[in-house]
Short mmCIF file of C-alpha atoms in Angstrom, two decimals:
data_model
loop_
_atom_site.label_atom_id
_atom_site.label_comp_id
_atom_site.label_asym_id
_atom_site.label_seq_id
_atom_site.Cartn_x
_atom_site.Cartn_y
_atom_site.Cartn_z
CA MET N 1 24.83 -61.38 78.37
CA PRO N 2 25.74 -58.65 75.75
CA LEU N 3 22.68 -56.98 74.18
CA THR N 4 24.39 -55.04 71.54
CA ARG N 5 25.09 -56.35 68.09
CA HIS N 6 28.55 -57.93 67.87
CA VAL N 7 31.40 -55.65 66.69
CA GLU N 8 33.82 -57.58 64.69
CA ARG N 9 37.43 -57.07 65.95
CA HIS N 10 38.80 -57.46 62.37
CA PHE N 11 35.82 -55.76 60.75
CA THR N 12 37.20 -54.32 57.58
CA SER N 13 34.63 -51.70 56.31
CA GLY N 14 34.31 -49.46 59.30
CA GLU N 15 32.05 -49.29 62.08
CA THR N 16 30.10 -46.38 60.87
CA VAL N 17 29.04 -48.45 57.80
CA ARG N 18 27.84 -51.04 59.97
CA ASP N 19 25.92 -48.62 62.22
CA ILE N 20 24.27 -47.33 59.05
CA VAL N 21 23.46 -50.69 57.90
CA ILE N 22 21.64 -51.53 61.05
CA GLY N 23 19.75 -48.26 61.33
CA MET N 24 18.78 -47.89 57.72
CA SER N 25 17.59 -51.74 57.54
CA ASP N 26 15.01 -50.96 59.93
CA GLY N 27 14.21 -47.44 58.72
CA LEU N 28 13.49 -48.38 55.35
CA THR N 29 11.37 -51.29 56.27
CA VAL N 30 9.11 -50.40 59.38
CA PRO N 31 8.14 -47.05 58.37
CA PHE N 32 7.58 -48.24 54.77
CA ALA N 33 5.38 -51.13 56.16
CA LEU N 34 3.35 -48.76 58.42
CA ALA N 35 2.61 -46.29 55.69
CA ALA N 36 1.53 -48.98 53.40
CA GLY N 37 -0.60 -50.54 55.91
CA LEU N 38 -2.34 -47.28 56.78
CA SER N 39 -2.85 -46.36 53.17
CA GLY N 40 -4.95 -49.58 53.05
CA ALA N 41 -7.06 -48.43 55.67
CA VAL N 42 -7.32 -44.61 55.31
CA SER N 43 -7.72 -42.38 52.38
CA SER N 44 -6.05 -39.00 53.72
CA THR N 45 -2.23 -38.86 53.77
CA SER N 46 -2.27 -36.78 56.83
CA ILE N 47 -2.86 -39.58 59.17
CA VAL N 48 -0.18 -41.42 57.38
CA ILE N 49 2.23 -38.65 57.78
CA THR N 50 1.51 -38.28 61.50
CA ALA N 51 1.82 -41.92 62.13
CA GLY N 52 4.96 -42.36 59.90
CA LEU N 53 6.72 -39.35 61.69
CA ALA N 54 5.56 -40.73 65.15
CA GLU N 55 7.05 -44.20 64.22
CA ILE N 56 10.34 -42.52 62.99
CA ALA N 57 10.59 -40.59 66.21
CA ALA N 58 9.79 -43.71 68.44
CA GLY N 59 12.05 -46.17 66.30
CA SER N 60 15.05 -44.07 66.18
CA ILE N 61 15.02 -43.26 69.85
CA ALA N 62 14.18 -47.02 70.65
CA MET N 63 17.26 -48.00 68.55
CA GLY N 64 19.51 -45.27 69.20
CA LEU N 65 18.90 -44.60 72.85
CA GLY N 66 18.25 -48.32 73.77
CA GLY N 67 21.60 -49.33 71.81
CA PHE N 68 23.49 -46.74 73.79
CA LEU N 69 22.17 -47.94 77.13
CA ALA N 70 22.86 -51.70 76.15
CA ALA N 71 26.35 -50.89 74.97
CA ARG N 72 26.96 -49.12 78.24
CA SER N 73 25.85 -52.32 80.27
CA ASP N 74 27.94 -54.43 77.92
CA ALA N 75 30.86 -52.17 78.92
CA GLU N 76 30.17 -52.58 82.60
CA HIS N 77 29.59 -56.19 82.17
CA TYR N 78 33.35 -56.54 80.51
CA ALA N 79 34.70 -54.43 83.51
CA SER N 80 33.07 -56.47 86.10
CA GLU N 81 33.92 -59.73 84.53
CA ARG N 82 37.76 -58.14 84.19
CA ARG N 83 37.78 -57.58 87.91
CA ARG N 84 36.77 -60.97 88.59
CA GLU N 85 39.38 -62.39 86.38
CA GLN N 86 41.98 -60.02 88.12
CA THR N 87 40.92 -61.32 91.38
CA GLU N 88 41.32 -64.98 90.30
CA VAL N 89 44.58 -64.36 88.71
CA ARG N 90 45.87 -62.93 91.96
CA ASP N 91 44.30 -65.00 94.47
CA ILE N 92 44.04 -68.54 92.66
CA PRO N 93 46.75 -68.43 90.10
CA ASP N 94 47.07 -72.35 90.02
CA ALA N 95 43.45 -72.63 89.10
CA GLU N 96 43.76 -69.92 86.50
CA ALA N 97 47.05 -71.64 85.09
CA ARG N 98 44.84 -74.99 84.90
CA GLU N 99 42.19 -72.98 82.77
CA VAL N 100 44.85 -71.88 80.39
CA LEU N 101 45.82 -75.45 79.81
CA ASP N 102 42.10 -76.53 79.39
CA VAL N 103 41.66 -73.71 76.69
CA LEU N 104 44.84 -74.84 74.83
CA ALA N 105 43.83 -78.45 75.32
CA SER N 106 40.67 -78.03 73.45
CA TYR N 107 42.74 -77.09 70.34
CA GLY N 108 44.63 -80.25 70.62
CA VAL N 109 47.77 -78.68 72.33
CA GLY N 110 49.03 -80.93 75.10
CA ALA N 111 50.15 -79.65 78.72
CA ASP N 112 53.79 -80.26 77.59
CA ALA N 113 53.57 -77.91 74.90
CA ALA N 114 51.23 -75.24 76.92
CA GLY N 115 53.46 -75.06 79.84
CA PRO N 116 55.82 -72.52 78.46
CA VAL N 117 52.88 -70.29 77.68
CA VAL N 118 51.52 -70.40 81.14
CA ARG N 119 54.78 -69.38 82.41
CA ALA N 120 55.19 -66.56 80.21
CA LEU N 121 51.73 -65.48 81.09
CA GLN N 122 52.63 -65.87 84.85
CA GLN N 123 55.21 -63.26 84.20
CA ARG N 124 52.92 -60.70 83.01
CA PRO N 125 49.55 -60.47 85.09
CA GLU N 126 47.80 -57.80 83.07
CA ALA N 127 48.48 -59.75 79.55
CA TRP N 128 47.49 -63.08 81.54
CA ILE N 129 44.03 -61.24 82.43
CA ASP N 130 43.52 -60.21 78.78
CA PHE N 131 44.26 -63.51 77.47
CA MET N 132 41.49 -65.09 79.80
CA MET N 133 38.77 -62.49 78.84
CA ARG N 134 39.35 -63.36 75.22
CA PHE N 135 40.19 -66.74 75.10
CA GLU N 136 38.37 -68.31 78.14
CA LEU N 137 35.26 -66.01 78.30
CA GLY N 138 35.21 -64.87 74.42
CA LEU N 139 34.51 -61.15 75.58
CA GLU N 140 35.93 -58.30 73.28
CA LYS N 141 36.88 -55.01 75.02
CA PRO N 142 34.04 -52.68 74.14
CA ASP N 143 35.12 -49.15 73.37
CA PRO N 144 33.07 -47.02 75.67
CA LYS N 145 33.41 -43.78 73.43
CA ARG N 146 31.98 -45.64 70.59
CA ALA N 147 28.62 -46.08 72.26
CA LEU N 148 27.29 -42.53 71.78
CA ILE N 149 28.54 -41.91 68.13
CA SER N 150 27.13 -45.36 67.21
CA ALA N 151 23.79 -44.75 68.88
CA ALA N 152 23.64 -41.31 66.78
CA THR N 153 24.62 -42.83 63.75
CA ILE N 154 22.10 -45.65 63.82
CA ALA N 155 19.27 -43.20 64.87
CA THR N 156 20.24 -40.89 61.96
CA ALA N 157 20.31 -43.66 59.34
CA TYR N 158 16.78 -44.86 60.65
CA ILE N 159 15.59 -41.37 60.15
CA VAL N 160 16.95 -40.88 56.84
CA GLY N 161 15.77 -44.31 55.72
CA GLY N 162 12.21 -43.76 57.07
CA LEU N 163 11.85 -40.55 55.21
CA VAL N 164 12.14 -42.41 51.88
CA PRO N 165 8.82 -44.15 51.99
CA LEU N 166 7.10 -41.27 53.69
CA ALA N 167 8.21 -38.54 51.13
CA PRO N 168 5.64 -39.55 48.63
CA TYR N 169 2.77 -38.59 51.19
CA PHE N 170 3.86 -35.18 51.40
CA VAL N 171 3.76 -34.69 47.70
CA PHE N 172 0.28 -36.41 46.89
CA ALA N 173 -2.89 -35.67 48.41
CA ALA N 174 -4.60 -39.27 48.05
CA ALA N 175 -2.98 -42.01 50.14
CA GLY N 176 -3.79 -44.76 47.46
CA GLN N 177 -1.65 -42.66 44.81
CA ALA N 178 1.12 -41.62 47.37
CA LEU N 179 1.21 -45.56 48.31
CA MET N 180 2.08 -46.59 44.72
CA VAL N 181 4.94 -43.94 44.39
CA SER N 182 6.10 -44.97 48.03
CA VAL N 183 6.21 -48.65 47.15
CA ALA N 184 8.32 -47.76 43.88
CA CYS N 185 10.60 -45.50 45.57
CA THR N 186 11.05 -47.75 48.46
CA LEU N 187 11.58 -50.89 46.65
CA LEU N 188 14.18 -49.09 44.76
CA ALA N 189 15.82 -47.79 47.77
CA LEU N 190 15.93 -51.34 49.32
CA LEU N 191 17.25 -52.88 46.10
CA VAL N 192 20.24 -50.30 46.06
CA PHE N 193 20.75 -50.37 49.85
CA GLY N 194 20.74 -54.21 49.84
CA TYR N 195 23.12 -54.21 47.04
CA VAL N 196 25.60 -51.71 48.72
CA LYS N 197 25.14 -53.60 51.92
CA GLY N 198 25.92 -56.79 50.23
CA HIS N 199 29.16 -55.23 48.79
CA PHE N 200 30.29 -54.11 52.32
CA THR N 201 29.39 -57.41 54.20
CA GLY N 202 30.95 -59.82 51.59
CA ALA N 203 27.58 -61.45 50.82
CA GLY N 204 26.63 -61.35 47.01
CA PRO N 205 25.24 -57.95 46.26
CA VAL N 206 22.59 -59.08 44.06
CA ARG N 207 21.27 -61.77 46.50
CA SER N 208 21.67 -59.12 49.29
CA ALA N 209 19.68 -56.61 47.08
CA LEU N 210 16.59 -59.15 46.51
CA GLN N 211 16.70 -60.25 50.08
CA THR N 212 16.62 -56.83 51.45
CA ALA N 213 13.69 -55.88 49.08
CA LEU N 214 11.87 -59.09 50.28
CA VAL N 215 11.94 -58.50 53.88
CA GLY N 216 10.62 -54.78 53.30
CA GLY N 217 8.15 -55.98 50.84
CA LEU N 218 6.75 -58.73 52.77
CA ALA N 219 6.65 -56.49 56.03
CA ALA N 220 4.70 -53.93 54.01
CA ALA N 221 2.42 -56.58 52.69
CA ALA N 222 1.72 -58.05 56.03
CA ALA N 223 0.97 -54.39 57.53
CA PHE N 224 -1.30 -53.70 54.43
CA GLY N 225 -3.31 -56.93 54.59
CA ILE N 226 -3.77 -56.70 58.32
CA ALA N 227 -4.82 -52.94 58.22
CA ARG N 228 -7.15 -53.59 55.24
CA ALA N 229 -8.66 -56.66 57.02
CA ILE N 230 -9.63 -54.78 60.33
CA SER N 231 -10.78 -51.46 58.89
CA MET L 1 30.81 -58.03 59.02
CA PRO L 2 28.28 -59.96 61.32
CA LEU L 3 25.11 -58.16 61.41
CA THR L 4 23.37 -60.19 64.04
CA ARG L 5 23.75 -59.62 67.58
CA HIS L 6 26.63 -60.84 69.33
CA VAL L 7 25.81 -64.32 70.81
CA GLU L 8 27.82 -64.85 73.99
CA ARG L 9 29.57 -68.28 73.98
CA HIS L 10 29.28 -68.69 77.57
CA PHE L 11 26.16 -66.97 77.92
CA THR L 12 24.60 -68.45 81.16
CA SER L 13 20.95 -67.68 80.94
CA GLY L 14 20.21 -69.38 77.43
CA GLU L 15 19.81 -67.99 74.04
CA THR L 16 15.98 -68.12 74.23
CA VAL L 17 15.97 -65.55 77.28
CA ARG L 18 18.19 -63.31 75.08
CA ASP L 19 15.93 -63.54 72.00
CA ILE L 20 12.97 -62.67 74.12
CA VAL L 21 14.82 -59.73 75.64
CA ILE L 22 15.61 -58.34 72.38
CA GLY L 23 12.13 -58.69 70.72
CA MET L 24 10.28 -57.49 73.70
CA SER L 25 12.33 -54.61 74.25
CA ASP L 26 11.25 -53.25 71.02
CA GLY L 27 8.01 -54.51 70.96
CA LEU L 28 7.12 -52.75 74.20
CA THR L 29 8.64 -49.69 73.16
CA VAL L 30 7.70 -48.63 69.30
CA PRO L 31 4.17 -49.78 69.14
CA PHE L 32 3.55 -48.12 72.47
CA ALA L 33 5.09 -44.74 71.40
CA LEU L 34 3.32 -45.03 67.95
CA ALA L 35 -0.03 -45.42 69.78
CA ALA L 36 0.80 -42.69 72.20
CA GLY L 37 1.83 -40.37 69.20
CA LEU L 38 -1.57 -41.02 67.33
CA SER L 39 -3.50 -40.66 70.60
CA GLY L 40 -1.93 -36.91 70.47
CA ALA L 41 -3.37 -36.44 67.00
CA VAL L 42 -6.64 -38.50 66.52
CA SER L 43 -9.64 -39.00 68.89
CA SER L 44 -10.60 -42.32 67.38
CA THR L 45 -9.09 -45.45 68.73
CA SER L 46 -9.81 -47.35 65.42
CA ILE L 47 -7.06 -45.48 63.77
CA VAL L 48 -4.51 -46.32 66.63
CA ILE L 49 -5.58 -49.87 66.50
CA THR L 50 -5.17 -50.18 62.89
CA ALA L 51 -1.91 -48.41 62.83
CA GLY L 52 -0.56 -50.27 65.99
CA LEU L 53 -1.57 -53.88 64.44
CA ALA L 54 0.11 -52.78 61.30
CA GLU L 55 3.34 -51.55 63.04
CA ILE L 56 3.52 -54.99 65.17
CA ALA L 57 3.20 -56.90 61.74
CA ALA L 58 5.82 -54.99 60.12
CA GLY L 59 8.20 -54.76 63.13
CA SER L 60 7.95 -58.53 64.07
CA ILE L 61 8.49 -59.50 60.26
CA ALA L 62 11.37 -56.87 60.12
CA MET L 63 13.20 -58.06 63.09
CA GLY L 64 12.43 -61.92 62.70
CA LEU L 65 12.89 -62.55 58.96
CA GLY L 66 15.69 -59.76 58.64
CA GLY L 67 17.44 -61.23 61.95
CA PHE L 68 17.02 -64.71 60.13
CA LEU L 69 18.73 -63.67 56.82
CA ALA L 70 21.50 -61.61 58.80
CA ALA L 71 22.13 -64.83 60.73
CA ARG L 72 22.40 -66.89 57.39
CA SER L 73 24.76 -64.35 55.93
CA ASP L 74 26.70 -64.62 59.03
CA ALA L 75 27.18 -68.34 58.95
CA GLU L 76 28.13 -68.09 55.24
CA HIS L 77 30.81 -65.52 56.10
CA TYR L 78 32.10 -67.82 58.86
CA ALA L 79 32.18 -70.66 56.55
CA SER L 80 33.86 -68.67 53.61
CA GLU L 81 36.62 -67.34 56.10
CA ARG L 82 37.29 -70.76 57.45
CA ARG L 83 37.74 -72.14 53.73
CA ARG L 84 40.13 -69.33 53.33
CA GLU L 85 42.09 -70.37 56.73
CA GLN L 86 41.90 -73.93 55.64
CA THR L 87 43.61 -72.80 52.33
CA GLU L 88 46.15 -70.90 54.21
CA VAL L 89 47.06 -73.58 56.61
CA ARG L 90 47.50 -76.16 53.76
CA ASP L 91 49.28 -73.91 51.29
CA ILE L 92 51.56 -71.35 53.27
CA PRO L 93 51.90 -73.22 56.76
CA ASP L 94 54.82 -71.11 57.62
CA ALA L 95 53.04 -67.76 57.37
CA GLU L 96 50.13 -69.32 59.40
CA ALA L 97 52.68 -70.49 61.99
CA ARG L 98 54.20 -66.88 62.09
CA GLU L 99 50.49 -65.67 62.64
CA VAL L 100 50.11 -67.97 65.73
CA LEU L 101 53.36 -66.54 67.29
CA ASP L 102 52.14 -62.95 66.49
CA VAL L 103 48.67 -63.50 68.43
CA LEU L 104 50.53 -65.24 71.34
CA ALA L 105 53.21 -62.43 71.20
CA SER L 106 50.50 -59.85 71.67
CA TYR L 107 50.00 -61.23 75.26
CA GLY L 108 53.55 -60.93 75.86
CA VAL L 109 54.40 -64.78 75.19
CA GLY L 110 57.69 -64.94 73.57
CA ALA L 111 58.70 -67.21 70.66
CA ASP L 112 60.36 -69.73 72.77
CA ALA L 113 57.26 -70.36 74.85
CA ALA L 114 54.94 -70.43 71.91
CA GLY L 115 56.93 -72.67 69.71
CA PRO L 116 55.59 -75.90 71.10
CA VAL L 117 52.14 -74.67 70.85
CA VAL L 118 52.80 -74.02 67.12
CA ARG L 119 54.27 -77.47 66.62
CA ALA L 120 51.21 -78.93 68.52
CA LEU L 121 48.99 -77.17 66.15
CA GLN L 122 50.71 -78.23 63.08
CA GLN L 123 50.03 -81.94 64.08
CA ARG L 124 46.32 -81.24 64.00
CA PRO L 125 45.19 -79.05 60.93
CA GLU L 126 41.57 -78.94 61.89
CA ALA L 127 42.22 -77.73 65.45
CA TRP L 128 44.63 -75.23 64.12
CA ILE L 129 41.94 -73.66 61.79
CA ASP L 130 39.55 -73.55 64.59
CA PHE L 131 42.32 -71.90 66.78
CA MET L 132 42.89 -69.10 63.82
CA MET L 133 39.19 -68.55 63.50
CA ARG L 134 38.82 -67.64 66.98
CA PHE L 135 42.04 -66.36 68.11
CA GLU L 136 43.09 -64.55 65.03
CA LEU L 137 39.65 -63.38 63.66
CA GLY L 138 37.85 -63.53 66.66
CA LEU L 139 34.77 -65.37 64.98
CA GLU L 140 32.61 -67.56 66.86
CA LYS L 141 31.04 -70.62 65.15
CA PRO L 142 27.56 -69.73 64.46
CA ASP L 143 24.83 -72.28 64.73
CA PRO L 144 22.83 -72.43 61.73
CA LYS L 145 19.83 -74.27 63.16
CA ARG L 146 19.44 -71.58 65.85
CA ALA L 147 18.58 -68.67 63.11
CA LEU L 148 15.10 -69.88 62.53
CA ILE L 149 14.28 -70.68 66.34
CA SER L 150 15.70 -67.41 67.19
CA ALA L 151 13.84 -65.25 64.44
CA ALA L 152 10.47 -66.93 65.52
CA THR L 153 11.39 -66.08 69.37
CA ILE L 154 12.26 -62.53 68.40
CA ALA L 155 9.14 -61.97 66.41
CA THR L 156 6.63 -63.58 68.97
CA ALA L 157 8.29 -61.70 71.76
CA TYR L 158 7.71 -58.41 69.59
CA ILE L 159 4.11 -59.44 69.15
CA VAL L 160 3.47 -60.20 72.88
CA GLY L 161 5.24 -56.93 73.92
CA GLY L 162 3.37 -54.81 71.18
CA LEU L 163 -0.27 -56.22 72.29
CA VAL L 164 0.61 -54.81 75.96
CA PRO L 165 0.25 -51.02 74.99
CA LEU L 166 -2.14 -51.73 72.27
CA ALA L 167 -4.88 -53.45 74.50
CA PRO L 168 -6.42 -50.56 76.26
CA TYR L 169 -7.45 -49.06 72.83
CA PHE L 170 -9.55 -52.32 72.15
CA VAL L 171 -11.40 -51.58 75.36
CA PHE L 172 -11.89 -47.98 75.59
CA ALA L 173 -13.73 -45.83 72.90
CA ALA L 174 -11.89 -42.50 73.40
CA ALA L 175 -8.26 -42.51 72.58
CA GLY L 176 -7.27 -39.99 75.17
CA GLN L 177 -8.86 -42.31 78.11
CA ALA L 178 -7.23 -45.40 76.34
CA LEU L 179 -3.80 -43.53 76.09
CA MET L 180 -3.78 -42.90 79.91
CA VAL L 181 -4.48 -46.60 80.67
CA SER L 182 -2.10 -47.78 78.09
CA VAL L 183 0.85 -45.49 79.47
CA ALA L 184 -0.09 -46.94 82.86
CA CYS L 185 0.03 -50.58 81.91
CA THR L 186 3.20 -50.08 79.58
CA LEU L 187 5.35 -48.35 81.95
CA LEU L 188 4.50 -51.04 84.62
CA ALA L 189 5.33 -53.60 82.01
CA LEU L 190 8.69 -51.68 81.18
CA LEU L 191 9.47 -51.58 84.79
CA VAL L 192 8.90 -55.31 85.24
CA PHE L 193 10.53 -56.40 82.09
CA GLY L 194 13.54 -54.11 82.73
CA TYR L 195 13.89 -55.67 86.37
CA VAL L 196 13.72 -59.03 84.80
CA LYS L 197 16.06 -58.46 82.01
CA GLY L 198 18.51 -56.70 84.67
CA HIS L 199 18.29 -59.71 86.51
CA PHE L 200 19.30 -61.99 83.58
CA THR L 201 22.00 -59.77 82.18
CA GLY L 202 23.73 -59.19 85.43
CA ALA L 203 23.16 -55.35 85.25
CA GLY L 204 21.37 -54.09 88.58
CA PRO L 205 17.65 -54.93 88.25
CA VAL L 206 16.56 -51.70 89.52
CA ARG L 207 18.79 -49.44 87.40
CA SER L 208 17.68 -51.77 84.40
CA ALA L 209 14.12 -51.32 85.32
CA LEU L 210 14.33 -47.42 85.35
CA GLN L 211 16.33 -47.27 82.17
CA THR L 212 13.89 -49.63 80.14
CA ALA L 213 10.95 -47.37 81.31
CA LEU L 214 13.00 -44.18 80.37
CA VAL L 215 13.53 -45.18 76.82
CA GLY L 216 10.10 -46.28 76.35
CA GLY L 217 8.85 -43.05 77.99
CA LEU L 218 11.17 -40.89 76.12
CA ALA L 219 10.22 -42.48 72.74
CA ALA L 220 6.44 -42.30 73.36
CA ALA L 221 6.80 -38.66 74.55
CA ALA L 222 8.81 -37.71 71.25
CA ALA L 223 6.26 -39.45 69.27
CA PHE L 224 3.46 -37.79 71.14
CA GLY L 225 5.02 -34.21 70.66
CA ILE L 226 5.72 -34.78 67.02
CA ALA L 227 2.25 -36.17 66.13
CA ARG L 228 0.64 -33.38 68.30
CA ALA L 229 2.57 -30.82 66.55
CA ILE L 230 2.05 -31.76 62.95
CA SER L 231 -1.89 -32.35 63.54
#
């Protein structure tokens, strides 16, 4: 049960871009919404700043460290599944050969055509195990060294994203005034970020820009409404 | 560039469990850390409750709606890649046949053994396209109907998880007192949740329990320290 986001094997734009996208999506959204929500309830910016920085610390640790530990668990899951396949290839090779036939049969490749493949794999047990991992179990080999860099990148992107909506609260003394500047700055940042994200993901940049701003705007509006209602 | 978490094809414990795990991991951690952080800075529980509920609203929307839109983008990405493979299989079948040989060659299956597989796939273009999607591109067919249910499950789990650390602030008038109860309740909830999560993911339940509590505890401690330092 992999808990990390799926890393595309043939991902063209680099894993660092993907990590930045994941961290910044939440970093621009949640601290923005929290600051907007609190601005609906308190007039002093100091509470908003305190809560905002506390949220950024909590969110970056939860995403970064949590993601790192999940990636490590996934790597261990892969290693234990690989050991299981290794044992099966060694101890019950006939059943494993049957499984290769089943996988290929699901693509309409009959036993006659698949037979030579099975015999070729039987000559190379390590390649056979790798074949089963990918083709039977659909598991991709995780890179254990990526986990730490990935976690740090996601956490940093979250912090950078989170400081955008919070910055106006350092400048303006009144929360209401800071809120208006924060909404303007953050919606602009979400549009730009969504546009760039759409470019990298292959989705339409304009639609990605509007969707990203929509999620941030809705989250902020809901937080604002709830905070205003209960205060 | 899929942005949704990888859904394991042979995932044994059900996608709903996985969605609950993803939502509750963050739901138990971030609102907990935020509430703890604010308790280090303010004495009134009402600010903590306002900020906590605003965070839960923002976080559940960001995770749920954001995840839904990312899943939809992934589905569209899959569909567009599949159309590309479809065109290639129709227009440049020889190059595609070469790619099947390359994929199998990477597992030590020679051209002699792989030839019959290529010929079998050539008889069934649709199966051939599916074969390329999975074996060449490593893309799994996303279920578009899952996205909405998945988003709702993640958001609900986030809300349920987030209400655990916040509940004591409704009961106690002093933030310091509520904090102690919140820390005790939430660490217990993180241990239990981590244990159950470890059971489902196949990681060791005890280690999973300790790791989950560690992430939550560190995030809360960092948030507390930062809020205390700046207030």
